[in-house]
CSV table of C-alpha atoms in Angstrom, one decimal:
chain,number,residue,atom,x,y,z
A,163,UNK,CA,0.0,0.0,0.0
A,164,UNK,CA,2.1,2.9,-1.3
A,165,UNK,CA,-0.7,5.3,-2.2
A,166,UNK,CA,-2.6,5.3,1.0
A,167,UNK,CA,-5.9,7.2,1.0
A,168,UNK,CA,-7.4,8.7,4.1
A,169,UNK,CA,-9.3,5.5,5.0
A,170,UNK,CA,-6.1,3.4,5.0
A,171,UNK,CA,-3.8,5.9,6.9
A,172,UNK,CA,-2.7,4.3,10.2
A,173,UNK,CA,-1.4,5.8,13.4
A,174,UNK,CA,1.7,3.8,14.1
A,175,UNK,CA,4.1,4.1,17.0
A,176,UNK,CA,7.7,2.8,16.5
A,177,UNK,CA,9.6,1.9,19.6
A,178,UNK,CA,13.3,2.3,19.0
A,179,UNK,CA,12.5,4.5,16.0
A,180,UNK,CA,16.0,6.0,16.0
A,181,UNK,CA,17.9,2.8,15.8
A,182,UNK,CA,19.6,1.0,12.9
A,183,UNK,CA,16.4,-0.7,11.8
A,184,UNK,CA,13.8,1.6,13.5
A,185,UNK,CA,14.8,4.8,11.6
A,186,UNK,CA,14.3,3.0,8.3
A,187,UNK,CA,10.9,1.7,9.4
A,188,UNK,CA,9.9,5.2,10.3
A,189,UNK,CA,11.0,6.5,6.9
A,190,UNK,CA,9.3,3.7,5.0
A,191,UNK,CA,6.0,4.1,6.9
A,192,UNK,CA,5.9,7.8,6.4
A,193,UNK,CA,6.7,7.4,2.7
A,194,UNK,CA,3.6,5.2,2.5
A,195,UNK,CA,1.5,8.0,4.0
A,196,UNK,CA,1.0,6.8,7.6
A,197,UNK,CA,1.2,9.0,10.7
A,198,UNK,CA,4.3,7.8,12.6
A,199,UNK,CA,5.3,8.5,16.2
A,200,UNK,CA,9.0,7.9,17.1
A,201,UNK,CA,9.2,6.4,20.6
A,202,UNK,CA,12.6,6.5,22.4
A,203,UNK,CA,14.1,7.7,25.6
A,204,UNK,CA,15.5,10.7,23.8
A,205,UNK,CA,12.5,11.5,21.6
A,206,UNK,CA,11.5,15.1,21.8
A,207,UNK,CA,7.8,14.5,21.2
A,208,UNK,CA,7.2,11.0,22.6
A,209,UNK,CA,9.9,10.1,25.2
A,210,UNK,CA,9.3,6.7,26.7
A,211,UNK,CA,11.3,4.3,28.9
A,212,UNK,CA,10.5,0.7,28.4
A,213,UNK,CA,12.3,-0.2,31.6
A,214,UNK,CA,9.9,1.8,33.7
A,215,UNK,CA,6.9,2.3,31.5
A,216,UNK,CA,7.2,6.1,31.8
A,217,UNK,CA,5.6,7.9,28.9
A,218,UNK,CA,3.8,4.9,27.3
A,219,UNK,CA,0.3,5.9,28.1
A,220,UNK,CA,0.6,9.3,26.3
A,221,UNK,CA,2.7,7.9,23.4
A,222,UNK,CA,0.2,5.1,22.5
A,223,UNK,CA,-3.0,7.1,22.8
A,224,UNK,CA,-4.9,6.7,19.5
A,225,UNK,CA,-2.5,4.3,17.9
A,226,UNK,CA,-3.6,1.5,15.6
A,227,UNK,CA,-0.3,-0.3,15.4
A,228,UNK,CA,2.9,-0.5,17.4
A,229,UNK,CA,6.2,-1.7,15.9
A,230,UNK,CA,8.7,-2.7,18.5
A,231,UNK,CA,12.2,-2.2,17.1
A,232,UNK,CA,13.8,-1.3,20.5
A,233,UNK,CA,17.0,-3.0,21.3
A,234,UNK,CA,19.6,-3.5,24.0
A,235,UNK,CA,22.7,-5.7,23.8
A,236,UNK,CA,24.1,-4.9,27.2
A,237,UNK,CA,24.0,-7.9,29.6
A,238,UNK,CA,22.8,-5.6,32.4
A,239,UNK,CA,19.8,-4.1,30.5
A,240,UNK,CA,18.8,-6.4,27.6
A,241,UNK,CA,16.3,-8.5,29.6
A,242,UNK,CA,14.8,-5.5,31.3
A,243,UNK,CA,14.4,-3.8,28.0
A,244,UNK,CA,13.4,-6.6,25.7
A,245,UNK,CA,11.4,-8.9,28.0
A,246,UNK,CA,10.1,-6.8,30.9
A,247,UNK,CA,9.9,-3.8,28.6
A,248,UNK,CA,7.9,-5.8,26.1
A,249,UNK,CA,5.4,-6.8,28.7
A,250,UNK,CA,4.9,-3.2,29.8
A,251,UNK,CA,4.6,-2.1,26.2
A,252,UNK,CA,2.0,-4.7,25.3
A,253,UNK,CA,0.0,-4.0,28.5
A,254,UNK,CA,0.0,-0.3,27.7
A,255,UNK,CA,-1.1,-1.1,24.1
A,256,UNK,CA,-4.0,-3.2,25.4
A,257,UNK,CA,-5.1,-0.3,27.7
A,258,UNK,CA,-4.9,2.1,24.7
A,259,UNK,CA,-6.9,-0.2,22.4
A,260,UNK,CA,-4.0,-0.8,20.0
A,261,UNK,CA,-5.0,-3.5,17.5
A,262,UNK,CA,-1.6,-4.9,16.3
A,263,UNK,CA,1.8,-5.4,17.8
A,264,UNK,CA,4.7,-6.0,15.4
A,265,UNK,CA,7.8,-7.5,17.1
A,266,UNK,CA,11.2,-7.4,15.4
A,267,UNK,CA,13.2,-10.5,16.1
A,268,UNK,CA,16.1,-12.6,14.6
A,269,UNK,CA,16.1,-15.6,12.3
A,270,UNK,CA,17.4,-18.6,14.2
A,271,UNK,CA,17.2,-17.1,17.7
A,272,UNK,CA,15.5,-20.2,19.0
A,273,UNK,CA,18.2,-22.5,17.5
A,274,UNK,CA,21.4,-20.7,18.3
A,275,UNK,CA,22.5,-20.9,22.0
A,276,UNK,CA,23.6,-17.3,22.5
A,277,UNK,CA,22.6,-15.3,25.6
A,278,UNK,CA,21.2,-12.4,23.6
A,279,UNK,CA,19.2,-14.8,21.4
A,280,UNK,CA,17.7,-16.5,24.4
A,281,UNK,CA,16.4,-13.1,25.5
A,282,UNK,CA,14.9,-12.6,22.1
A,283,UNK,CA,13.1,-15.9,22.4
A,284,UNK,CA,11.7,-14.8,25.8
A,285,UNK,CA,10.6,-11.5,24.2
A,286,UNK,CA,8.7,-13.4,21.5
A,287,UNK,CA,7.1,-15.5,24.2
A,288,UNK,CA,6.0,-12.3,26.0
A,289,UNK,CA,4.4,-11.1,22.8
A,290,UNK,CA,2.6,-14.3,22.1
A,291,UNK,CA,1.3,-14.5,25.6
A,292,UNK,CA,0.0,-11.0,25.6
A,293,UNK,CA,-3.5,-9.7,24.9
A,294,UNK,CA,-2.7,-7.7,21.8
A,295,UNK,CA,-2.9,-9.4,18.3
A,296,UNK,CA,0.6,-9.8,17.0
A,297,UNK,CA,3.0,-10.5,14.2
A,298,UNK,CA,6.7,-11.4,14.6
A,299,UNK,CA,9.1,-10.4,11.9
A,300,UNK,CA,12.4,-12.3,12.1
A,301,UNK,CA,15.3,-10.8,10.1
A,302,UNK,CA,18.7,-12.2,9.3
A,303,UNK,CA,21.8,-10.2,10.3
A,304,UNK,CA,22.0,-6.7,8.9
A,305,UNK,CA,24.8,-5.7,6.5
A,306,UNK,CA,25.4,-2.8,9.0
A,307,UNK,CA,26.0,-5.3,11.8
A,308,UNK,CA,28.4,-7.4,9.9
A,309,UNK,CA,30.4,-4.4,8.6
A,310,UNK,CA,30.6,-3.0,12.2
A,311,UNK,CA,31.9,-6.3,13.4
A,312,UNK,CA,34.7,-6.4,10.8
A,313,UNK,CA,35.5,-2.7,11.4
A,314,UNK,CA,36.0,-3.4,15.1
A,315,UNK,CA,38.1,-6.5,14.7
A,316,UNK,CA,40.2,-5.0,11.9
A,317,UNK,CA,41.6,-2.5,14.4
A,318,UNK,CA,43.7,-5.4,15.6
A,319,UNK,CA,44.6,-6.3,12.0
A,320,UNK,CA,42.5,-9.4,12.0
A,321,UNK,CA,39.1,-10.4,10.7
A,322,UNK,CA,37.1,-13.1,12.5
A,323,UNK,CA,36.2,-15.4,9.7
A,324,UNK,CA,35.4,-18.9,10.9
A,325,UNK,CA,34.7,-21.4,8.2
A,326,UNK,CA,31.3,-22.9,7.4
A,327,UNK,CA,29.2,-20.3,9.2
A,328,UNK,CA,26.4,-19.9,6.7
A,329,UNK,CA,24.6,-16.5,6.6
A,330,UNK,CA,22.1,-14.6,4.5
A,331,UNK,CA,22.6,-10.9,5.5
A,332,UNK,CA,20.1,-8.2,4.5
A,333,UNK,CA,20.3,-4.4,4.3
A,334,UNK,CA,18.4,-2.8,7.2
A,335,UNK,CA,16.5,-0.6,4.8
A,336,UNK,CA,15.1,-3.7,3.0
A,337,UNK,CA,14.3,-5.5,6.3
A,338,UNK,CA,12.4,-2.3,7.2
A,339,UNK,CA,10.1,-2.8,4.2
A,340,UNK,CA,9.1,-6.2,5.4
A,341,UNK,CA,8.4,-4.7,8.8
A,342,UNK,CA,6.3,-2.0,7.2
A,343,UNK,CA,4.4,-4.5,5.2
A,344,UNK,CA,3.6,-6.4,8.4
A,345,UNK,CA,2.4,-3.2,10.1
A,346,UNK,CA,0.0,-2.5,7.3
A,347,UNK,CA,-1.4,-6.0,7.2
A,348,UNK,CA,-3.7,-7.7,9.6
A,349,UNK,CA,-2.1,-9.5,12.6
A,350,UNK,CA,-0.8,-13.0,11.6
A,351,UNK,CA,-0.4,-14.5,15.0
A,352,UNK,CA,2.6,-16.0,13.4
A,353,UNK,CA,6.1,-15.2,12.1
A,354,UNK,CA,7.5,-13.7,8.9
A,355,UNK,CA,11.1,-14.1,7.9
A,356,UNK,CA,13.1,-11.5,6.0
A,357,UNK,CA,16.5,-12.3,4.5
A,358,UNK,CA,19.0,-11.0,2.0
A,359,UNK,CA,19.4,-12.3,-1.6
A,360,UNK,CA,22.4,-14.6,-1.2
A,361,UNK,CA,23.4,-17.5,1.0
A,362,UNK,CA,27.1,-17.1,1.8
A,363,UNK,CA,29.6,-17.7,4.6
A,364,UNK,CA,31.3,-15.5,7.1
A,365,UNK,CA,34.7,-16.0,5.6
A,366,UNK,CA,33.5,-14.8,2.1
A,367,UNK,CA,31.9,-11.8,3.7
A,368,UNK,CA,35.1,-10.9,5.5
A,369,UNK,CA,37.2,-11.2,2.3
A,370,UNK,CA,34.6,-9.0,0.5
A,371,UNK,CA,34.8,-6.4,3.2
A,372,UNK,CA,38.6,-6.4,3.2
A,373,UNK,CA,38.8,-6.0,-0.6
A,374,UNK,CA,36.1,-3.3,-0.8
A,375,UNK,CA,37.5,-1.2,2.1
A,376,UNK,CA,41.2,-1.9,1.2
A,377,UNK,CA,41.9,-2.6,4.8
A,378,UNK,CA,44.9,-4.7,5.8
A,379,UNK,CA,43.8,-7.5,8.0
A,380,UNK,CA,44.4,-11.3,8.2
A,381,UNK,CA,41.4,-13.6,7.9
A,382,UNK,CA,41.3,-15.6,11.1
A,383,UNK,CA,39.5,-18.9,10.8
A,384,UNK,CA,38.8,-19.0,14.6
A,385,UNK,CA,36.7,-22.1,14.7
A,386,UNK,CA,33.7,-21.9,17.1
A,387,UNK,CA,33.4,-24.9,19.4
A,388,UNK,CA,30.5,-26.8,21.0
A,389,UNK,CA,26.8,-26.3,20.5
A,390,UNK,CA,27.2,-22.8,19.3
A,391,UNK,CA,29.6,-23.9,16.5
A,392,UNK,CA,27.3,-26.7,15.4
A,393,UNK,CA,24.3,-24.4,15.3
A,394,UNK,CA,26.2,-21.8,13.2
A,395,UNK,CA,27.6,-24.5,10.8
A,396,UNK,CA,24.1,-25.9,10.4
A,397,UNK,CA,23.0,-22.6,8.9
A,398,UNK,CA,20.4,-21.6,11.5
A,399,UNK,CA,21.3,-17.9,10.9
A,400,UNK,CA,20.3,-18.1,7.3
A,401,UNK,CA,16.6,-18.4,6.4
A,402,UNK,CA,16.0,-21.3,4.0
A,403,UNK,CA,12.7,-19.9,2.7
A,404,UNK,CA,12.2,-16.2,3.5
A,405,UNK,CA,8.8,-14.6,3.2
A,406,UNK,CA,10.5,-11.4,2.2
A,407,UNK,CA,13.8,-11.2,0.3
A,408,UNK,CA,16.1,-8.2,-0.2
A,409,UNK,CA,17.9,-7.5,-3.4
A,410,UNK,CA,21.1,-5.9,-2.3
A,411,UNK,CA,24.1,-8.1,-1.6
A,412,UNK,CA,26.7,-7.3,1.0
A,413,UNK,CA,29.2,-6.4,-1.7
A,414,UNK,CA,26.7,-4.0,-3.4
A,415,UNK,CA,25.8,-2.5,0.0
A,416,UNK,CA,29.5,-1.9,0.8
A,417,UNK,CA,30.1,-0.3,-2.6
A,418,UNK,CA,27.2,2.1,-2.1
A,419,UNK,CA,28.4,3.0,1.4
A,420,UNK,CA,31.8,3.8,0.0
A,421,UNK,CA,30.2,6.1,-2.7
A,422,UNK,CA,28.1,7.8,0.0
A,423,UNK,CA,31.1,8.4,2.3
A,424,UNK,CA,33.0,9.8,-0.7
A,425,UNK,CA,30.2,12.2,-1.6
A,426,UNK,CA,29.9,13.4,2.0
A,427,UNK,CA,33.7,14.1,2.2
A,428,UNK,CA,33.5,16.0,-1.1
A,429,UNK,CA,30.6,18.0,0.3
A,430,UNK,CA,32.6,18.8,3.5
A,431,UNK,CA,35.6,19.9,1.5
A,432,UNK,CA,33.4,22.1,-0.7
A,433,UNK,CA,31.8,23.7,2.4
A,434,UNK,CA,35.2,24.4,3.9
A,435,UNK,CA,36.5,25.9,0.6
A,436,UNK,CA,33.4,28.1,0.4
A,437,UNK,CA,33.8,29.2,3.9
A,438,UNK,CA,37.4,30.1,3.4
A,439,UNK,CA,36.5,32.1,0.2
A,440,UNK,CA,33.8,34.1,2.0
A,441,UNK,CA,36.2,34.9,4.8
Protein backbone atom coordinates (compact mmCIF):
# COMPACT_ATOMS: atom_id res chain seq x y z
CA UNK A 1 0.00 0.00 0.00
CA UNK A 2 2.08 2.92 -1.28
CA UNK A 3 -0.71 5.34 -2.23
CA UNK A 4 -2.62 5.31 1.04
CA UNK A 5 -5.94 7.16 1.00
CA UNK A 6 -7.42 8.66 4.14
CA UNK A 7 -9.28 5.47 5.04
CA UNK A 8 -6.06 3.45 5.01
CA UNK A 9 -3.83 5.86 6.89
CA UNK A 10 -2.69 4.30 10.16
CA UNK A 11 -1.41 5.85 13.37
CA UNK A 12 1.73 3.84 14.06
CA UNK A 13 4.15 4.08 16.97
CA UNK A 14 7.69 2.78 16.45
CA UNK A 15 9.55 1.95 19.64
CA UNK A 16 13.27 2.27 18.99
CA UNK A 17 12.49 4.48 16.01
CA UNK A 18 15.96 6.03 15.95
CA UNK A 19 17.93 2.78 15.79
CA UNK A 20 19.62 0.96 12.91
CA UNK A 21 16.38 -0.66 11.77
CA UNK A 22 13.83 1.61 13.47
CA UNK A 23 14.79 4.78 11.58
CA UNK A 24 14.30 2.99 8.25
CA UNK A 25 10.93 1.65 9.43
CA UNK A 26 9.87 5.20 10.32
CA UNK A 27 10.99 6.54 6.92
CA UNK A 28 9.26 3.72 5.03
CA UNK A 29 5.95 4.07 6.87
CA UNK A 30 5.93 7.84 6.44
CA UNK A 31 6.69 7.43 2.73
CA UNK A 32 3.59 5.24 2.52
CA UNK A 33 1.47 8.03 3.99
CA UNK A 34 1.04 6.85 7.57
CA UNK A 35 1.24 8.97 10.71
CA UNK A 36 4.26 7.76 12.64
CA UNK A 37 5.33 8.46 16.20
CA UNK A 38 8.97 7.87 17.13
CA UNK A 39 9.25 6.41 20.62
CA UNK A 40 12.58 6.45 22.44
CA UNK A 41 14.08 7.74 25.64
CA UNK A 42 15.52 10.73 23.76
CA UNK A 43 12.49 11.46 21.61
CA UNK A 44 11.51 15.13 21.76
CA UNK A 45 7.81 14.47 21.17
CA UNK A 46 7.20 10.97 22.58
CA UNK A 47 9.86 10.10 25.18
CA UNK A 48 9.31 6.66 26.68
CA UNK A 49 11.29 4.33 28.90
CA UNK A 50 10.47 0.66 28.42
CA UNK A 51 12.33 -0.25 31.60
CA UNK A 52 9.93 1.80 33.73
CA UNK A 53 6.91 2.28 31.47
CA UNK A 54 7.23 6.06 31.76
CA UNK A 55 5.59 7.89 28.86
CA UNK A 56 3.84 4.89 27.30
CA UNK A 57 0.27 5.93 28.06
CA UNK A 58 0.59 9.28 26.29
CA UNK A 59 2.68 7.91 23.44
CA UNK A 60 0.23 5.14 22.54
CA UNK A 61 -3.04 7.05 22.81
CA UNK A 62 -4.94 6.72 19.55
CA UNK A 63 -2.46 4.34 17.90
CA UNK A 64 -3.58 1.53 15.61
CA UNK A 65 -0.28 -0.34 15.42
CA UNK A 66 2.92 -0.51 17.45
CA UNK A 67 6.20 -1.67 15.92
CA UNK A 68 8.73 -2.72 18.54
CA UNK A 69 12.22 -2.20 17.10
CA UNK A 70 13.76 -1.31 20.46
CA UNK A 71 17.01 -3.03 21.32
CA UNK A 72 19.62 -3.51 24.00
CA UNK A 73 22.69 -5.74 23.80
CA UNK A 74 24.05 -4.91 27.25
CA UNK A 75 23.96 -7.95 29.57
CA UNK A 76 22.80 -5.61 32.36
CA UNK A 77 19.81 -4.15 30.54
CA UNK A 78 18.78 -6.38 27.65
CA UNK A 79 16.28 -8.50 29.60
CA UNK A 80 14.81 -5.45 31.33
CA UNK A 81 14.36 -3.76 27.96
CA UNK A 82 13.41 -6.64 25.68
CA UNK A 83 11.41 -8.90 27.97
CA UNK A 84 10.09 -6.84 30.89
CA UNK A 85 9.87 -3.81 28.61
CA UNK A 86 7.86 -5.77 26.06
CA UNK A 87 5.41 -6.83 28.74
CA UNK A 88 4.95 -3.20 29.80
CA UNK A 89 4.60 -2.10 26.19
CA UNK A 90 1.98 -4.73 25.34
CA UNK A 91 0.03 -3.98 28.52
CA UNK A 92 0.00 -0.27 27.66
CA UNK A 93 -1.10 -1.11 24.10
CA UNK A 94 -4.00 -3.18 25.43
CA UNK A 95 -5.09 -0.32 27.68
CA UNK A 96 -4.89 2.10 24.74
CA UNK A 97 -6.86 -0.16 22.40
CA UNK A 98 -3.99 -0.83 19.99
CA UNK A 99 -4.98 -3.55 17.53
CA UNK A 100 -1.64 -4.90 16.31
CA UNK A 101 1.80 -5.41 17.83
CA UNK A 102 4.70 -6.03 15.41
CA UNK A 103 7.78 -7.46 17.10
CA UNK A 104 11.17 -7.39 15.38
CA UNK A 105 13.24 -10.49 16.08
CA UNK A 106 16.06 -12.59 14.62
CA UNK A 107 16.10 -15.61 12.32
CA UNK A 108 17.38 -18.63 14.22
CA UNK A 109 17.17 -17.09 17.68
CA UNK A 110 15.46 -20.23 18.97
CA UNK A 111 18.16 -22.51 17.52
CA UNK A 112 21.45 -20.72 18.26
CA UNK A 113 22.48 -20.87 21.96
CA UNK A 114 23.61 -17.27 22.49
CA UNK A 115 22.58 -15.35 25.64
CA UNK A 116 21.19 -12.45 23.58
CA UNK A 117 19.20 -14.83 21.38
CA UNK A 118 17.71 -16.51 24.44
CA UNK A 119 16.45 -13.10 25.53
CA UNK A 120 14.93 -12.55 22.08
CA UNK A 121 13.07 -15.87 22.39
CA UNK A 122 11.74 -14.76 25.79
CA UNK A 123 10.64 -11.50 24.18
CA UNK A 124 8.74 -13.41 21.49
CA UNK A 125 7.10 -15.52 24.20
CA UNK A 126 5.98 -12.34 25.99
CA UNK A 127 4.40 -11.05 22.78
CA UNK A 128 2.60 -14.33 22.06
CA UNK A 129 1.30 -14.54 25.63
CA UNK A 130 0.03 -10.97 25.61
CA UNK A 131 -3.50 -9.73 24.92
CA UNK A 132 -2.70 -7.72 21.75
CA UNK A 133 -2.91 -9.39 18.30
CA UNK A 134 0.61 -9.78 16.99
CA UNK A 135 3.04 -10.48 14.17
CA UNK A 136 6.71 -11.35 14.65
CA UNK A 137 9.14 -10.37 11.90
CA UNK A 138 12.39 -12.27 12.12
CA UNK A 139 15.28 -10.84 10.08
CA UNK A 140 18.72 -12.18 9.33
CA UNK A 141 21.84 -10.21 10.29
CA UNK A 142 21.99 -6.70 8.86
CA UNK A 143 24.80 -5.67 6.53
CA UNK A 144 25.39 -2.83 8.98
CA UNK A 145 26.00 -5.26 11.85
CA UNK A 146 28.45 -7.41 9.89
CA UNK A 147 30.38 -4.40 8.61
CA UNK A 148 30.56 -3.03 12.15
CA UNK A 149 31.95 -6.34 13.43
CA UNK A 150 34.65 -6.37 10.78
CA UNK A 151 35.52 -2.72 11.41
CA UNK A 152 35.96 -3.42 15.12
CA UNK A 153 38.14 -6.52 14.73
CA UNK A 154 40.20 -4.96 11.90
CA UNK A 155 41.63 -2.50 14.41
CA UNK A 156 43.72 -5.44 15.62
CA UNK A 157 44.62 -6.27 11.99
CA UNK A 158 42.49 -9.44 11.99
CA UNK A 159 39.05 -10.35 10.72
CA UNK A 160 37.14 -13.06 12.55
CA UNK A 161 36.20 -15.41 9.71
CA UNK A 162 35.37 -18.92 10.91
CA UNK A 163 34.74 -21.42 8.17
CA UNK A 164 31.34 -22.94 7.39
CA UNK A 165 29.25 -20.27 9.16
CA UNK A 166 26.41 -19.86 6.67
CA UNK A 167 24.63 -16.50 6.61
CA UNK A 168 22.11 -14.58 4.52
CA UNK A 169 22.58 -10.94 5.51
CA UNK A 170 20.13 -8.21 4.55
CA UNK A 171 20.29 -4.43 4.30
CA UNK A 172 18.41 -2.82 7.20
CA UNK A 173 16.45 -0.63 4.79
CA UNK A 174 15.15 -3.74 3.02
CA UNK A 175 14.27 -5.49 6.27
CA UNK A 176 12.38 -2.32 7.19
CA UNK A 177 10.12 -2.76 4.17
CA UNK A 178 9.12 -6.21 5.42
CA UNK A 179 8.36 -4.73 8.84
CA UNK A 180 6.29 -1.97 7.22
CA UNK A 181 4.38 -4.54 5.18
CA UNK A 182 3.59 -6.43 8.38
CA UNK A 183 2.44 -3.23 10.11
CA UNK A 184 0.01 -2.48 7.27
CA UNK A 185 -1.41 -6.01 7.17
CA UNK A 186 -3.72 -7.75 9.62
CA UNK A 187 -2.09 -9.51 12.60
CA UNK A 188 -0.84 -12.96 11.59
CA UNK A 189 -0.43 -14.50 15.04
CA UNK A 190 2.63 -16.00 13.41
CA UNK A 191 6.13 -15.22 12.15
CA UNK A 192 7.50 -13.69 8.94
CA UNK A 193 11.14 -14.13 7.91
CA UNK A 194 13.12 -11.49 6.02
CA UNK A 195 16.53 -12.25 4.52
CA UNK A 196 19.03 -11.03 1.97
CA UNK A 197 19.44 -12.26 -1.60
CA UNK A 198 22.42 -14.57 -1.17
CA UNK A 199 23.43 -17.47 1.04
CA UNK A 200 27.09 -17.11 1.77
CA UNK A 201 29.58 -17.69 4.59
CA UNK A 202 31.31 -15.46 7.08
CA UNK A 203 34.74 -16.01 5.56
CA UNK A 204 33.53 -14.82 2.15
CA UNK A 205 31.88 -11.80 3.72
CA UNK A 206 35.13 -10.95 5.54
CA UNK A 207 37.16 -11.24 2.33
CA UNK A 208 34.63 -9.03 0.51
CA UNK A 209 34.82 -6.39 3.24
CA UNK A 210 38.64 -6.42 3.20
CA UNK A 211 38.79 -6.03 -0.58
CA UNK A 212 36.13 -3.33 -0.78
CA UNK A 213 37.53 -1.24 2.06
CA UNK A 214 41.19 -1.89 1.17
CA UNK A 215 41.95 -2.60 4.82
CA UNK A 216 44.95 -4.68 5.82
CA UNK A 217 43.80 -7.52 8.04
CA UNK A 218 44.37 -11.26 8.19
CA UNK A 219 41.42 -13.63 7.87
CA UNK A 220 41.35 -15.58 11.14
CA UNK A 221 39.48 -18.93 10.85
CA UNK A 222 38.82 -19.00 14.63
CA UNK A 223 36.65 -22.14 14.74
CA UNK A 224 33.68 -21.89 17.09
CA UNK A 225 33.42 -24.93 19.37
CA UNK A 226 30.53 -26.75 21.01
CA UNK A 227 26.78 -26.31 20.49
CA UNK A 228 27.25 -22.78 19.26
CA UNK A 229 29.59 -23.87 16.49
CA UNK A 230 27.32 -26.71 15.44
CA UNK A 231 24.31 -24.40 15.28
CA UNK A 232 26.17 -21.84 13.17
CA UNK A 233 27.57 -24.46 10.82
CA UNK A 234 24.07 -25.88 10.40
CA UNK A 235 22.99 -22.59 8.85
CA UNK A 236 20.43 -21.61 11.48
CA UNK A 237 21.26 -17.91 10.94
CA UNK A 238 20.31 -18.15 7.26
CA UNK A 239 16.63 -18.35 6.39
CA UNK A 240 15.96 -21.26 4.04
CA UNK A 241 12.67 -19.91 2.65
CA UNK A 242 12.23 -16.23 3.54
CA UNK A 243 8.82 -14.62 3.20
CA UNK A 244 10.51 -11.37 2.16
CA UNK A 245 13.81 -11.20 0.32
CA UNK A 246 16.07 -8.20 -0.17
CA UNK A 247 17.89 -7.54 -3.42
CA UNK A 248 21.12 -5.87 -2.26
CA UNK A 249 24.10 -8.13 -1.63
CA UNK A 250 26.73 -7.34 1.00
CA UNK A 251 29.24 -6.40 -1.72
CA UNK A 252 26.74 -4.05 -3.38
CA UNK A 253 25.84 -2.48 -0.04
CA UNK A 254 29.51 -1.91 0.81
CA UNK A 255 30.12 -0.29 -2.58
CA UNK A 256 27.17 2.05 -2.07
CA UNK A 257 28.38 2.95 1.41
CA UNK A 258 31.78 3.80 -0.04
CA UNK A 259 30.20 6.09 -2.65
CA UNK A 260 28.10 7.79 -0.01
CA UNK A 261 31.09 8.43 2.25
CA UNK A 262 33.01 9.85 -0.71
CA UNK A 263 30.16 12.20 -1.57
CA UNK A 264 29.92 13.35 2.05
CA UNK A 265 33.67 14.06 2.20
CA UNK A 266 33.53 15.99 -1.05
CA UNK A 267 30.62 17.99 0.33
CA UNK A 268 32.56 18.79 3.51
CA UNK A 269 35.59 19.91 1.51
CA UNK A 270 33.37 22.09 -0.67
CA UNK A 271 31.81 23.74 2.38
CA UNK A 272 35.23 24.37 3.88
CA UNK A 273 36.47 25.88 0.63
CA UNK A 274 33.41 28.10 0.35
CA UNK A 275 33.79 29.20 3.95
CA UNK A 276 37.42 30.08 3.35
CA UNK A 277 36.53 32.09 0.24
CA UNK A 278 33.81 34.05 2.03
CA UNK A 279 36.21 34.87 4.85
